[in-house]
Amino acid sequence: MVPTEIYKNLEIIVRQYISSLNAYTDEQFFYKKDEETWSLGQMYEHLTSSSNFFFLANCVRCLEKRKGQEGGEKNEFGTKLFMKGSFPPVKLKIPDAIRGPEPVAKTKQEYQQILEKILVDTKNLIEAVNNDDGSYKALQPAMGWLDAQEWFFLHEMHYRHHLRQKTELESAKF
């Protein structure tokens, strides 16, 4: 898939996240059914912070040829994921070794603005990603070495993957 198609898919998905914000009460947005399960707000925080500090940042690092390397390969998980074009339809748990602190949710209004900015920032990368030769890569801890286009695509896959979690959290009983 080319960057313009990836962006179009991402935009549709992110618009779903934005539009859903208006449907949640504050109680629904911050509700945690147990200590192991995130609230909707925590999921939004995870998505937006991952976009800015992981997916888009590594895409830009590859484009700028910094904090990575020339060449490198995906591992078996990364290869399978990109061949399929999506995460497996199961809950994934971030390994303790690379997991940060629990996400702390912001307000619904803040996420509307953050998500709009993520769309702008992502759109602004399309041309550069499209023109990238793919030789410079940054390490994705679970998948191996990814180039700018793969980071760009992984960004869209990540939002798509969390749609299942979003649906599950929306159906939580208060």
PDB file of C-alpha atoms in Angstrom:
ATOM      1  CA  MET A   1       0.000   0.000   0.000  1.00  0.00           C
ATOM      2  CA  VAL A   2       1.313   3.475  -0.860  1.00  0.00           C
ATOM      3  CA  PRO A   3       1.500   6.337   1.672  1.00  0.00           C
ATOM      4  CA  THR A   4      -1.532   8.185   0.238  1.00  0.00           C
ATOM      5  CA  GLU A   5      -3.708   5.067   0.646  1.00  0.00           C
ATOM      6  CA  ILE A   6      -2.321   4.431   4.124  1.00  0.00           C
ATOM      7  CA  TYR A   7      -3.115   8.023   5.086  1.00  0.00           C
ATOM      8  CA  LYS A   8      -6.672   7.781   3.702  1.00  0.00           C
ATOM      9  CA  ASN A   9      -7.280   4.675   5.813  1.00  0.00           C
ATOM     10  CA  LEU A  10      -5.748   6.325   8.868  1.00  0.00           C
ATOM     11  CA  GLU A  11      -7.860   9.435   8.399  1.00  0.00           C
ATOM     12  CA  ILE A  12     -11.081   7.386   8.283  1.00  0.00           C
ATOM     13  CA  ILE A  13     -10.103   5.535  11.450  1.00  0.00           C
ATOM     14  CA  VAL A  14      -8.945   8.638  13.342  1.00  0.00           C
ATOM     15  CA  ARG A  15     -12.161  10.441  12.388  1.00  0.00           C
ATOM     16  CA  GLN A  16     -14.046   7.542  14.025  1.00  0.00           C
ATOM     17  CA  TYR A  17     -12.047   8.076  17.200  1.00  0.00           C
ATOM     18  CA  ILE A  18     -12.710  11.836  17.082  1.00  0.00           C
ATOM     19  CA  SER A  19     -16.424  11.462  16.442  1.00  0.00           C
ATOM     20  CA  SER A  20     -16.758   8.918  19.251  1.00  0.00           C
ATOM     21  CA  LEU A  21     -15.404  11.428  21.757  1.00  0.00           C
ATOM     22  CA  ASN A  22     -18.671  13.379  21.557  1.00  0.00           C
ATOM     23  CA  ALA A  23     -20.697  10.284  22.477  1.00  0.00           C
ATOM     24  CA  TYR A  24     -18.918   9.517  25.743  1.00  0.00           C
ATOM     25  CA  THR A  25     -19.873  10.956  29.088  1.00  0.00           C
ATOM     26  CA  ASP A  26     -16.937  11.815  31.326  1.00  0.00           C
ATOM     27  CA  GLU A  27     -17.903   8.824  33.477  1.00  0.00           C
ATOM     28  CA  GLN A  28     -17.670   6.480  30.467  1.00  0.00           C
ATOM     29  CA  PHE A  29     -14.423   8.029  29.236  1.00  0.00           C
ATOM     30  CA  PHE A  30     -12.588   7.584  32.551  1.00  0.00           C
ATOM     31  CA  TYR A  31     -14.243   4.328  33.703  1.00  0.00           C
ATOM     32  CA  LYS A  32     -11.952   1.370  34.490  1.00  0.00           C
ATOM     33  CA  LYS A  33     -13.743  -1.919  35.045  1.00  0.00           C
ATOM     34  CA  ASP A  34     -10.678  -3.313  36.880  1.00  0.00           C
ATOM     35  CA  GLU A  35      -7.010  -2.580  37.516  1.00  0.00           C
ATOM     36  CA  GLU A  36      -5.833  -4.552  34.477  1.00  0.00           C
ATOM     37  CA  THR A  37      -8.148  -2.873  31.966  1.00  0.00           C
ATOM     38  CA  TRP A  38      -7.568   0.618  30.608  1.00  0.00           C
ATOM     39  CA  SER A  39     -10.273   3.249  30.477  1.00  0.00           C
ATOM     40  CA  LEU A  40     -11.236   4.702  27.104  1.00  0.00           C
ATOM     41  CA  GLY A  41      -9.243   7.777  28.102  1.00  0.00           C
ATOM     42  CA  GLN A  42      -6.139   5.697  28.769  1.00  0.00           C
ATOM     43  CA  MET A  43      -6.536   4.012  25.381  1.00  0.00           C
ATOM     44  CA  TYR A  44      -6.754   7.452  23.699  1.00  0.00           C
ATOM     45  CA  GLU A  45      -3.635   8.526  25.605  1.00  0.00           C
ATOM     46  CA  HIS A  46      -1.804   5.402  24.481  1.00  0.00           C
ATOM     47  CA  LEU A  47      -2.799   5.972  20.847  1.00  0.00           C
ATOM     48  CA  THR A  48      -1.875   9.645  20.743  1.00  0.00           C
ATOM     49  CA  SER A  49       1.363   9.410  22.702  1.00  0.00           C
ATOM     50  CA  SER A  50       2.421   6.400  20.597  1.00  0.00           C
ATOM     51  CA  SER A  51       1.723   8.414  17.456  1.00  0.00           C
ATOM     52  CA  ASN A  52       3.834  11.366  18.496  1.00  0.00           C
ATOM     53  CA  PHE A  53       6.674   9.744  20.387  1.00  0.00           C
ATOM     54  CA  PHE A  54       7.010   6.398  18.639  1.00  0.00           C
ATOM     55  CA  PHE A  55       5.455   5.903  15.198  1.00  0.00           C
ATOM     56  CA  LEU A  56       5.785   9.371  13.665  1.00  0.00           C
ATOM     57  CA  ALA A  57       9.044  10.074  15.518  1.00  0.00           C
ATOM     58  CA  ASN A  58      10.673   6.929  14.145  1.00  0.00           C
ATOM     59  CA  CYS A  59       9.321   7.612  10.676  1.00  0.00           C
ATOM     60  CA  VAL A  60      10.969  11.051  10.794  1.00  0.00           C
ATOM     61  CA  ARG A  61      14.192   9.575  12.207  1.00  0.00           C
ATOM     62  CA  CYS A  62      14.386   7.264   9.208  1.00  0.00           C
ATOM     63  CA  LEU A  63      13.736  10.126   6.807  1.00  0.00           C
ATOM     64  CA  GLU A  64      16.426  12.219   8.530  1.00  0.00           C
ATOM     65  CA  LYS A  65      18.765   9.220   8.768  1.00  0.00           C
ATOM     66  CA  ARG A  66      19.368   9.517  12.504  1.00  0.00           C
ATOM     67  CA  LYS A  67      19.109   7.249  15.566  1.00  0.00           C
ATOM     68  CA  GLY A  68      18.952   4.140  13.407  1.00  0.00           C
ATOM     69  CA  GLN A  69      21.100   2.440  10.819  1.00  0.00           C
ATOM     70  CA  GLU A  70      21.484   1.635   7.163  1.00  0.00           C
ATOM     71  CA  GLY A  71      19.774  -1.679   6.532  1.00  0.00           C
ATOM     72  CA  GLY A  72      18.523  -4.284   8.953  1.00  0.00           C
ATOM     73  CA  GLU A  73      15.732  -6.815   8.831  1.00  0.00           C
ATOM     74  CA  LYS A  74      12.402  -7.393  10.468  1.00  0.00           C
ATOM     75  CA  ASN A  75      12.192 -10.367  12.796  1.00  0.00           C
ATOM     76  CA  GLU A  76       9.687 -13.202  12.304  1.00  0.00           C
ATOM     77  CA  PHE A  77       6.851 -11.357  14.079  1.00  0.00           C
ATOM     78  CA  GLY A  78       7.491  -8.176  12.070  1.00  0.00           C
ATOM     79  CA  THR A  79       7.674 -10.073   8.796  1.00  0.00           C
ATOM     80  CA  LYS A  80       4.370 -11.855   9.456  1.00  0.00           C
ATOM     81  CA  LEU A  81       2.675  -8.662  10.596  1.00  0.00           C
ATOM     82  CA  PHE A  82       3.620  -6.759   7.438  1.00  0.00           C
ATOM     83  CA  MET A  83       2.750  -9.681   5.173  1.00  0.00           C
ATOM     84  CA  LYS A  84      -0.721  -9.742   6.725  1.00  0.00           C
ATOM     85  CA  GLY A  85      -0.972  -5.949   6.892  1.00  0.00           C
ATOM     86  CA  SER A  86      -2.443  -5.952  10.391  1.00  0.00           C
ATOM     87  CA  PHE A  87      -1.907  -6.968  13.970  1.00  0.00           C
ATOM     88  CA  PRO A  88      -3.317 -10.351  14.952  1.00  0.00           C
ATOM     89  CA  PRO A  89      -6.917 -10.102  16.225  1.00  0.00           C
ATOM     90  CA  VAL A  90      -5.907 -10.782  19.817  1.00  0.00           C
ATOM     91  CA  LYS A  91      -5.066  -8.726  22.878  1.00  0.00           C
ATOM     92  CA  LEU A  92      -1.372  -7.944  22.950  1.00  0.00           C
ATOM     93  CA  LYS A  93       0.475  -7.096  26.124  1.00  0.00           C
ATOM     94  CA  ILE A  94       3.523  -4.855  26.055  1.00  0.00           C
ATOM     95  CA  PRO A  95       6.441  -6.724  27.671  1.00  0.00           C
ATOM     96  CA  ASP A  96       7.336  -5.451  31.150  1.00  0.00           C
ATOM     97  CA  ALA A  97      10.865  -4.610  29.994  1.00  0.00           C
ATOM     98  CA  ILE A  98       9.648  -1.928  27.575  1.00  0.00           C
ATOM     99  CA  ARG A  99       6.334  -0.942  29.165  1.00  0.00           C
ATOM    100  CA  GLY A 100       6.190   2.551  30.570  1.00  0.00           C
ATOM    101  CA  PRO A 101       3.914   3.891  33.289  1.00  0.00           C
ATOM    102  CA  GLU A 102       0.137   3.541  33.024  1.00  0.00           C
ATOM    103  CA  PRO A 103      -1.274   6.148  30.627  1.00  0.00           C
ATOM    104  CA  VAL A 104      -2.955   9.120  32.278  1.00  0.00           C
ATOM    105  CA  ALA A 105      -5.942  10.380  30.310  1.00  0.00           C
ATOM    106  CA  LYS A 106      -6.475  13.984  29.292  1.00  0.00           C
ATOM    107  CA  THR A 107      -9.875  15.531  28.554  1.00  0.00           C
ATOM    108  CA  LYS A 108     -11.984  14.545  25.571  1.00  0.00           C
ATOM    109  CA  GLN A 109     -11.569  18.052  24.149  1.00  0.00           C
ATOM    110  CA  GLU A 110      -7.787  17.775  24.314  1.00  0.00           C
ATOM    111  CA  TYR A 111      -7.904  14.516  22.361  1.00  0.00           C
ATOM    112  CA  GLN A 112      -9.983  16.120  19.628  1.00  0.00           C
ATOM    113  CA  GLN A 113      -7.214  18.677  19.116  1.00  0.00           C
ATOM    114  CA  ILE A 114      -4.386  16.150  19.465  1.00  0.00           C
ATOM    115  CA  LEU A 115      -5.955  13.746  16.960  1.00  0.00           C
ATOM    116  CA  GLU A 116      -6.509  16.554  14.434  1.00  0.00           C
ATOM    117  CA  LYS A 117      -2.834  17.525  14.793  1.00  0.00           C
ATOM    118  CA  ILE A 118      -1.744  13.904  14.329  1.00  0.00           C
ATOM    119  CA  LEU A 119      -3.663  13.825  11.043  1.00  0.00           C
ATOM    120  CA  VAL A 120      -1.949  17.034   9.889  1.00  0.00           C
ATOM    121  CA  ASP A 121       1.495  15.797  10.951  1.00  0.00           C
ATOM    122  CA  THR A 122       0.934  12.445   9.248  1.00  0.00           C
ATOM    123  CA  LYS A 123      -0.349  14.050   6.046  1.00  0.00           C
ATOM    124  CA  ASN A 124       2.724  16.279   5.968  1.00  0.00           C
ATOM    125  CA  LEU A 125       4.941  13.178   5.825  1.00  0.00           C
ATOM    126  CA  ILE A 126       3.271  11.526   2.814  1.00  0.00           C
ATOM    127  CA  GLU A 127       5.527  12.970   0.109  1.00  0.00           C
ATOM    128  CA  ALA A 128       8.771  12.359   2.003  1.00  0.00           C
ATOM    129  CA  VAL A 129       7.759   8.798   2.908  1.00  0.00           C
ATOM    130  CA  ASN A 130       6.731   8.147  -0.694  1.00  0.00           C
ATOM    131  CA  ASN A 131      10.146   9.360  -1.932  1.00  0.00           C
ATOM    132  CA  ASP A 132      12.195   7.512   0.699  1.00  0.00           C
ATOM    133  CA  ASP A 133      14.409   4.715  -0.651  1.00  0.00           C
ATOM    134  CA  GLY A 134      13.873   2.564   2.454  1.00  0.00           C
ATOM    135  CA  SER A 135      17.564   2.066   3.171  1.00  0.00           C
ATOM    136  CA  TYR A 136      17.652   3.724   6.607  1.00  0.00           C
ATOM    137  CA  LYS A 137      15.834   1.960   9.436  1.00  0.00           C
ATOM    138  CA  ALA A 138      14.925   2.390  13.091  1.00  0.00           C
ATOM    139  CA  LEU A 139      14.503  -0.477  15.527  1.00  0.00           C
ATOM    140  CA  GLN A 140      10.998  -1.504  16.579  1.00  0.00           C
ATOM    141  CA  PRO A 141      11.588  -3.628  19.704  1.00  0.00           C
ATOM    142  CA  ALA A 142       8.977  -6.277  18.893  1.00  0.00           C
ATOM    143  CA  MET A 143       9.380  -6.333  15.091  1.00  0.00           C
ATOM    144  CA  GLY A 144      12.958  -5.552  14.158  1.00  0.00           C
ATOM    145  CA  TRP A 145      14.294  -2.896  11.787  1.00  0.00           C
ATOM    146  CA  LEU A 146      11.658  -0.810   9.951  1.00  0.00           C
ATOM    147  CA  ASP A 147      12.048   1.871   7.296  1.00  0.00           C
ATOM    148  CA  ALA A 148      10.040   5.103   7.082  1.00  0.00           C
ATOM    149  CA  GLN A 149       7.239   3.589   4.995  1.00  0.00           C
ATOM    150  CA  GLU A 150       6.907   0.652   7.380  1.00  0.00           C
ATOM    151  CA  TRP A 151       6.709   2.992  10.391  1.00  0.00           C
ATOM    152  CA  PHE A 152       4.094   5.029   8.505  1.00  0.00           C
ATOM    153  CA  PHE A 153       2.042   1.884   7.799  1.00  0.00           C
ATOM    154  CA  LEU A 154       2.508   0.573  11.352  1.00  0.00           C
ATOM    155  CA  HIS A 155       0.992   3.825  12.611  1.00  0.00           C
ATOM    156  CA  GLU A 156      -2.227   3.117  10.677  1.00  0.00           C
ATOM    157  CA  MET A 157      -2.201  -0.566  11.728  1.00  0.00           C
ATOM    158  CA  HIS A 158      -1.921   0.471  15.369  1.00  0.00           C
ATOM    159  CA  TYR A 159      -5.031   2.684  15.225  1.00  0.00           C
ATOM    160  CA  ARG A 160      -6.922  -0.051  13.379  1.00  0.00           C
ATOM    161  CA  HIS A 161      -5.829  -2.659  15.944  1.00  0.00           C
ATOM    162  CA  HIS A 162      -7.206  -0.610  18.846  1.00  0.00           C
ATOM    163  CA  LEU A 163     -10.681  -0.393  17.271  1.00  0.00           C
ATOM    164  CA  ARG A 164     -11.421  -3.803  18.820  1.00  0.00           C
ATOM    165  CA  GLN A 165     -10.389  -2.534  22.242  1.00  0.00           C
ATOM    166  CA  LYS A 166     -12.434   0.627  21.715  1.00  0.00           C
ATOM    167  CA  THR A 167     -15.551  -1.441  20.995  1.00  0.00           C
ATOM    168  CA  GLU A 168     -14.928  -3.602  24.060  1.00  0.00           C
ATOM    169  CA  LEU A 169     -14.413  -0.604  26.349  1.00  0.00           C
ATOM    170  CA  GLU A 170     -17.512   1.137  24.969  1.00  0.00           C
ATOM    171  CA  SER A 171     -19.626  -1.869  25.937  1.00  0.00           C
ATOM    172  CA  ALA A 172     -18.371  -1.902  29.553  1.00  0.00           C
ATOM    173  CA  LYS A 173     -21.075  -1.932  32.205  1.00  0.00           C
ATOM    174  CA  PHE A 174     -20.855   0.853  34.768  1.00  0.00           C
TER     175      PHE A 174
END
